[in-house]
Tab-separated table of C-alpha atoms in Angstrom:
chain	number	residue	atom	x	y	z
A	298	MET	CA	-13.389	47.724	-41.735
A	299	THR	CA	-13.278	44.857	-43.804
A	300	LYS	CA	-16.262	44.337	-45.733
A	301	TYR	CA	-17.295	40.788	-46.750
A	302	LYS	CA	-19.446	39.684	-49.590
A	303	ALA	CA	-23.142	37.446	-48.359
A	304	GLU	CA	-21.968	34.493	-50.816
A	305	ASP	CA	-18.661	34.361	-49.271
A	306	VAL	CA	-20.392	33.999	-46.412
A	307	TYR	CA	-23.207	31.360	-47.326
A	308	ASN	CA	-20.695	29.428	-49.311
A	309	ASN	CA	-18.218	29.317	-46.296
A	310	VAL	CA	-15.326	30.477	-48.248
A	311	TRP	CA	-12.586	30.877	-45.782
A	312	ARG	CA	-9.007	30.013	-45.786
A	313	VAL	CA	-7.011	29.180	-43.584
A	314	GLU	CA	-3.915	28.250	-43.655
A	315	GLU	CA	-2.326	25.152	-42.161
A	316	VAL	CA	-0.340	25.902	-38.997
A	317	LYS	CA	2.756	23.688	-38.026
A	318	VAL	CA	4.423	23.600	-34.503
A	319	TYR	CA	7.874	22.406	-34.025
A	320	TYR	CA	9.225	21.553	-30.661
A	321	GLU	CA	12.502	21.511	-29.393
A	322	VAL	CA	13.574	18.860	-27.564
A	323	TYR	CA	16.500	17.862	-25.708
A	324	ILE	CA	17.511	14.615	-25.513
A	325	ASP	CA	20.543	14.414	-22.986
A	326	SER	CA	18.244	16.682	-20.684
A	327	LEU	CA	15.066	13.828	-20.733
A	328	PHE	CA	17.172	11.392	-20.758
A	329	VAL	CA	18.962	12.440	-17.509
A	330	MET	CA	14.628	13.566	-16.033
A	331	ASN	CA	13.456	9.852	-16.462
A	332	LEU	CA	16.525	7.716	-15.108
A	333	MET	CA	15.744	9.999	-11.644
A	334	LEU	CA	12.130	9.731	-12.024
A	335	ASN	CA	12.175	5.995	-12.642
A	336	LEU	CA	15.237	5.707	-10.131
A	337	MET	CA	12.729	6.889	-7.604
A	338	LEU	CA	9.531	5.149	-8.490
A	339	LEU	CA	11.802	2.314	-8.564
A	340	SER	CA	12.910	2.425	-4.804
A	341	LEU	CA	9.828	3.484	-3.454
A	342	VAL	CA	7.872	0.645	-5.011
A	343	ASN	CA	10.506	-1.769	-4.132
A	344	LYS	CA	10.299	-0.252	-0.323
A	345	GLY	CA	6.661	-1.170	-0.380
A	346	MET	CA	6.627	-4.055	-2.414
A	347	LYS	CA	9.245	-5.756	-0.403
A	348	CYS	CA	11.314	-6.291	-3.653
A	349	THR	CA	15.098	-8.033	-3.246
A	350	ALA	CA	16.201	-4.644	-5.605
A	351	THR	CA	19.876	-3.921	-5.157
A	352	HIS	CA	21.326	-0.498	-5.937
A	353	SER	CA	22.566	-1.778	-9.875
A	354	SER	CA	19.871	-3.136	-10.271
A	355	LEU	CA	17.746	-0.323	-9.925
A	356	LEU	CA	19.934	2.159	-11.380
A	357	LEU	CA	19.498	-0.126	-14.660
A	358	GLY	CA	15.829	-0.573	-14.231
A	359	GLY	CA	15.347	3.652	-14.324
A	360	ALA	CA	18.249	3.762	-17.410
A	361	ILE	CA	16.205	1.134	-19.376
A	362	GLY	CA	13.101	3.261	-18.901
A	363	ALA	CA	14.198	6.045	-19.375
A	364	PHE	CA	16.197	5.415	-22.850
A	365	GLY	CA	13.218	3.568	-23.947
A	366	GLU	CA	11.174	6.591	-23.029
A	367	CYS	CA	13.601	8.940	-24.702
A	368	LEU	CA	14.185	6.262	-28.563
A	369	LEU	CA	10.304	6.703	-28.237
A	370	ILE	CA	10.329	9.805	-28.732
A	371	VAL	CA	12.505	10.458	-31.187
A	372	LEU	CA	10.905	7.861	-33.195
A	373	THR	CA	8.556	10.119	-34.671
A	374	GLN	CA	7.592	7.548	-38.162
A	375	ILE	CA	6.166	5.861	-35.399
A	376	PRO	CA	2.429	5.880	-34.953
A	377	LEU	CA	1.229	7.585	-31.567
A	378	TRP	CA	-0.946	4.563	-30.678
A	379	VAL	CA	1.947	1.617	-31.216
A	380	ARG	CA	4.764	3.829	-29.029
A	381	LEU	CA	2.456	4.136	-26.210
A	382	CYS	CA	1.440	-0.006	-26.390
A	383	LEU	CA	5.268	0.005	-26.941
A	384	ALA	CA	6.118	2.641	-23.831
A	385	TYR	CA	3.196	1.152	-21.432
A	386	GLY	CA	3.374	-2.104	-22.119
A	387	VAL	CA	7.046	-3.433	-23.126
A	388	VAL	CA	9.011	-0.808	-21.502
A	389	SER	CA	7.340	-0.295	-18.125
A	390	VAL	CA	7.165	-3.938	-17.542
A	391	VAL	CA	10.700	-4.839	-18.543
A	392	MET	CA	12.084	-2.056	-16.330
A	393	ALA	CA	9.497	-3.550	-13.070
A	394	LYS	CA	11.630	-7.054	-13.696
A	395	VAL	CA	15.266	-5.792	-14.623
A	396	GLY	CA	15.128	-3.248	-11.546
A	397	LEU	CA	13.314	-4.568	-8.615
A	398	ARG	CA	14.685	-8.556	-10.384
A	399	ILE	CA	10.845	-9.833	-10.045
A	400	ARG	CA	10.999	-13.262	-12.247
A	401	ILE	CA	8.976	-13.560	-15.392
A	402	GLN	CA	7.216	-16.621	-13.746
A	403	ASN	CA	5.741	-14.100	-11.297
A	404	TYR	CA	2.852	-12.931	-13.170
A	405	LYS	CA	1.389	-11.609	-10.236
A	406	ARG	CA	3.713	-9.626	-8.352
A	407	LEU	CA	5.239	-8.604	-11.948
A	408	CYS	CA	1.918	-7.196	-12.836
A	409	GLN	CA	1.468	-5.875	-8.927
A	410	SER	CA	5.111	-4.266	-9.279
A	411	VAL	CA	4.041	-2.706	-12.764
A	412	ALA	CA	0.067	-1.065	-11.119
A	413	ALA	CA	2.364	0.163	-8.620
A	414	LEU	CA	5.085	1.906	-10.842
A	415	TYR	CA	1.567	3.674	-12.488
A	416	LEU	CA	0.226	4.464	-9.673
A	417	GLY	CA	3.344	6.430	-8.373
A	418	ALA	CA	3.865	7.642	-11.953
A	419	CYS	CA	0.443	10.081	-11.797
A	420	LEU	CA	1.205	11.226	-8.426
A	421	PHE	CA	4.615	12.779	-9.476
A	422	GLY	CA	3.116	13.176	-12.490
A	423	GLY	CA	0.420	16.198	-10.949
A	424	ILE	CA	3.674	16.937	-8.561
A	425	LEU	CA	6.004	17.736	-11.427
A	426	THR	CA	3.318	19.457	-13.207
A	427	PHE	CA	2.286	22.131	-10.208
A	428	LEU	CA	5.868	22.630	-9.828
A	429	GLU	CA	6.633	22.940	-13.960
A	430	ASN	CA	4.145	25.507	-13.573
A	431	GLN	CA	5.089	27.122	-11.060
A	432	MET	CA	8.478	27.527	-12.430
A	433	VAL	CA	7.722	29.092	-15.373
A	434	TYR	CA	7.502	32.170	-13.541
A	435	ALA	CA	10.146	32.050	-12.157
A	436	VAL	CA	13.044	31.498	-14.269
A	437	GLY	CA	13.379	30.882	-17.930
A	438	ASN	CA	16.157	28.480	-18.710
A	439	ILE	CA	14.980	24.884	-19.107
A	440	ARG	CA	18.073	23.625	-16.951
A	441	VAL	CA	17.413	25.228	-14.075
A	442	LYS	CA	13.983	24.582	-14.377
A	443	ILE	CA	14.786	20.775	-14.670
A	444	VAL	CA	17.215	21.161	-11.921
A	445	GLY	CA	13.840	22.889	-10.179
A	446	VAL	CA	11.920	20.314	-10.809
A	447	LEU	CA	14.023	17.007	-9.634
A	448	PHE	CA	14.870	18.752	-6.640
A	449	GLY	CA	10.911	19.289	-5.517
A	450	ALA	CA	9.939	15.104	-6.697
A	451	TYR	CA	13.041	14.528	-4.792
A	452	LEU	CA	11.561	16.000	-1.485
A	453	SER	CA	8.126	14.431	-2.762
A	454	TYR	CA	10.287	11.266	-2.651
A	455	CYS	CA	11.644	11.862	1.124
A	456	CYS	CA	8.616	12.356	2.266
A	457	LEU	CA	6.576	8.736	0.287
A	458	ALA	CA	9.289	7.064	1.633
A	459	LYS	CA	9.326	8.487	5.051
A	460	ILE	CA	4.782	7.560	4.766
A	461	ILE	CA	6.006	3.733	3.287
A	462	SER	CA	8.462	3.151	6.428
A	463	LYS	CA	6.166	4.403	9.309
A	464	CYS	CA	3.060	1.924	7.417
A	465	LYS	CA	5.934	-1.056	7.410
A	466	ALA	CA	7.207	-0.221	10.919
A	467	ARG	CA	3.389	-0.497	12.345
A	468	GLU	CA	2.707	-3.215	10.457
A	469	GLN	CA	5.625	-5.468	11.991
A	470	GLU	CA	4.162	-4.505	15.361
A	471	ARG	CA	1.292	-5.620	14.357
A	472	LYS	CA	2.636	-9.103	13.845
A	473	ARG	CA	4.676	-8.990	16.254
A	474	MET	CA	2.051	-9.029	18.575
A	475	LEU	CA	-0.179	-11.452	17.296
A	476	CYS	CA	0.375	-14.795	18.109
A	477	THR	CA	-1.199	-18.189	17.957
A	478	VAL	CA	-3.501	-19.487	21.395
A	479	HIS	CA	-4.251	-23.243	21.799
A	480	ILE	CA	-7.638	-23.534	24.062
A	481	TYR	CA	-8.192	-27.135	25.703
A	482	VAL	CA	-11.937	-27.641	27.100
A	483	GLY	CA	-11.549	-31.661	27.924
A	484	GLU	CA	-11.143	-33.478	25.591
A	485	GLN	CA	-11.461	-30.210	23.191
A	486	THR	CA	-9.399	-28.446	21.487
A	487	CYS	CA	-9.282	-24.636	19.582
A	488	GLU	CA	-6.611	-23.319	17.677
A	489	LEU	CA	-6.805	-19.935	16.845
A	490	LYS	CA	-4.651	-16.049	15.734
A	491	ALA	CA	-4.507	-14.165	18.731
A	492	LEU	CA	-4.039	-10.078	19.332
A	493	VAL	CA	-1.864	-9.020	22.221
A	494	ASP	CA	-3.629	-5.757	23.040
A	495	THR	CA	-2.353	-3.225	25.677
A	496	GLY	CA	-5.014	-1.212	25.896
A	497	ASN	CA	-7.226	-4.811	27.394
A	498	GLY	CA	-7.971	-3.924	30.525
A	499	LEU	CA	-10.824	-6.368	31.612
A	500	TYR	CA	-10.659	-8.178	34.499
A	501	GLU	CA	-12.761	-11.328	36.650
A	502	PRO	CA	-14.215	-8.786	39.560
A	503	ILE	CA	-14.649	-11.610	42.538
A	504	SER	CA	-11.246	-13.200	41.310
A	505	GLY	CA	-9.314	-10.845	39.759
A	506	VAL	CA	-8.333	-13.102	36.636
A	507	PRO	CA	-7.111	-11.169	33.526
A	508	VAL	CA	-10.095	-11.692	30.364
A	509	SER	CA	-9.367	-12.260	27.428
A	510	ILE	CA	-11.920	-11.336	24.577
A	511	ILE	CA	-12.566	-14.263	21.537
A	512	GLU	CA	-15.227	-14.688	18.911
A	513	ALA	CA	-18.289	-16.460	19.708
A	514	ASN	CA	-17.812	-18.134	15.880
A	515	ALA	CA	-14.087	-19.349	16.576
A	516	LEU	CA	-15.546	-21.410	19.814
A	517	LYS	CA	-17.808	-23.485	17.572
A	518	GLN	CA	-15.534	-23.604	14.617
A	519	GLY	CA	-13.155	-25.816	17.379
A	520	GLU	CA	-16.256	-27.849	18.407
A	521	ILE	CA	-15.999	-25.983	21.743
A	522	LYS	CA	-19.515	-26.303	23.531
A	523	GLN	CA	-19.698	-23.361	25.939
A	524	GLU	CA	-21.703	-24.883	27.663
A	525	GLN	CA	-19.394	-26.992	28.936
A	526	CYS	CA	-17.202	-24.973	30.419
A	527	PRO	CA	-18.417	-22.329	33.581
A	528	PHE	CA	-20.229	-19.325	33.072
A	529	ARG	CA	-18.871	-15.700	34.030
A	530	VAL	CA	-20.066	-12.132	34.266
A	531	ILE	CA	-17.761	-9.009	33.404
A	532	PRO	CA	-18.618	-5.362	33.392
A	533	TYR	CA	-17.057	-3.372	31.577
A	534	HIS	CA	-17.425	-0.003	30.311
A	535	SER	CA	-16.351	1.934	26.531
A	536	ILE	CA	-17.501	4.633	24.929
A	537	GLY	CA	-21.528	4.462	23.935
A	538	GLU	CA	-21.609	1.980	26.887
A	539	ALA	CA	-21.350	3.342	30.473
A	540	HIS	CA	-22.456	0.037	32.322
A	541	GLY	CA	-21.850	-3.028	29.733
A	542	ILE	CA	-21.761	-7.028	30.594
A	543	LEU	CA	-20.140	-9.612	28.693
A	544	SER	CA	-20.850	-13.193	29.084
A	545	ALA	CA	-17.824	-14.987	29.315
A	546	ILE	CA	-16.189	-18.893	30.280
A	547	GLN	CA	-13.483	-20.368	31.906
A	548	VAL	CA	-11.925	-22.816	30.015
A	549	ASP	CA	-9.071	-25.624	31.312
A	550	ARG	CA	-6.227	-23.915	30.397
A	551	ILE	CA	-4.927	-21.630	26.833
A	552	GLU	CA	-1.469	-22.572	25.693
A	553	ILE	CA	0.296	-19.467	23.938
A	554	GLN	CA	2.864	-19.926	21.546
A	555	ARG	CA	5.268	-16.682	20.594
A	556	GLU	CA	8.382	-15.830	19.827
A	557	GLY	CA	9.457	-19.746	19.900
A	558	SER	CA	8.146	-20.388	23.777
A	559	THR	CA	5.103	-22.079	25.191
A	560	LEU	CA	3.142	-19.897	28.170
A	561	VAL	CA	0.860	-21.969	29.486
A	562	CYS	CA	-2.341	-20.601	31.387
A	563	GLU	CA	-4.574	-22.561	33.585
A	564	LYS	CA	-8.409	-21.601	34.196
A	565	ALA	CA	-7.765	-18.575	31.355
A	566	ILE	CA	-11.629	-16.677	31.081
A	567	LEU	CA	-12.556	-15.689	27.642
A	568	GLY	CA	-14.632	-12.803	27.306
A	569	ILE	CA	-17.308	-13.961	24.393
A	570	TYR	CA	-18.134	-11.478	21.547
A	571	LYS	CA	-20.516	-12.162	18.682
A	572	GLY	CA	-19.159	-9.548	16.074
A	573	ILE	CA	-15.692	-10.119	13.879
A	574	LEU	CA	-12.761	-9.022	16.436
A	575	SER	CA	-10.415	-8.208	13.283
A	576	SER	CA	-11.880	-6.808	9.494
A	577	THR	CA	-9.139	-8.521	7.631
A	578	HIS	CA	-9.609	-11.934	10.097
A	579	GLN	CA	-6.014	-12.129	11.023
A	580	TYR	CA	-6.623	-12.260	14.495
A	581	GLN	CA	-9.659	-14.166	16.102
A	582	MET	CA	-8.817	-13.544	19.828
A	583	ILE	CA	-7.899	-10.151	21.733
A	584	LEU	CA	-5.332	-11.650	24.632
A	585	HIS	CA	-4.568	-9.882	27.548
A	586	PRO	CA	-1.124	-8.168	28.405
A	587	LYS	CA	-1.193	-9.764	32.010
A	588	LEU	CA	-1.249	-13.198	30.706
A	589	LEU	CA	2.373	-12.791	29.359
A	590	GLU	CA	4.121	-11.801	32.117
A	591	ASP	CA	2.692	-14.207	34.889
């Protein structure tokens, strides 16, 4: 057993040898990995933000980003904080500008694209860290690890691209179902956006006329007074409301403008909704689908 003198302990006489750690970097493998990841990130951002990027611009932007990142790693004589500023403040901006073909004057869109790249990089970083840790127990060759990690990243890219495509398809379908409606009551008129909802099955119980839903505030903004219109009462049922009553009015006519054509509906009935139909204020009215068939 080793014994230490009391004065050595009290005077903290401990000698610690300096340990230097060296890392071996394969610059070619690093460049290829960064190039592939940059291409995936740029492609995802291009799909999500609907940019006008081409295959050549994506490749060039990815190569610029990969070269800049490798160069900053090699230049160890530059302070770390300077390299970080150049990587996140210059290289990423140039990569987004060139790869996504965004004009430098469009600061807002450029900042949005860079932020989207950062978000995608964080997501990919978490996935790659997990895959890299798993590959440690599977293989020992560094190049095989790189191939495995890139393959996992590609599968993640395919999944994210599929999700983005589905979200874009839903958004396009929703926009296709939006139309412009003009409401006429005597000399007064009101213009607003409406959504064609196939789930709307309301009918006036006596005449059987389809009933559309409109926000009460939209009528007020259009200066249409409900007192000037014939009053109707529409019974309905929904989740949490087995026997509901909806106040409605009958207007002279409505004109529906959709896909370059105009459809006129005389004596249309509008149910009055006191709340907000769209949280994003994309529309203020829900049209009955039967109105487009007549």
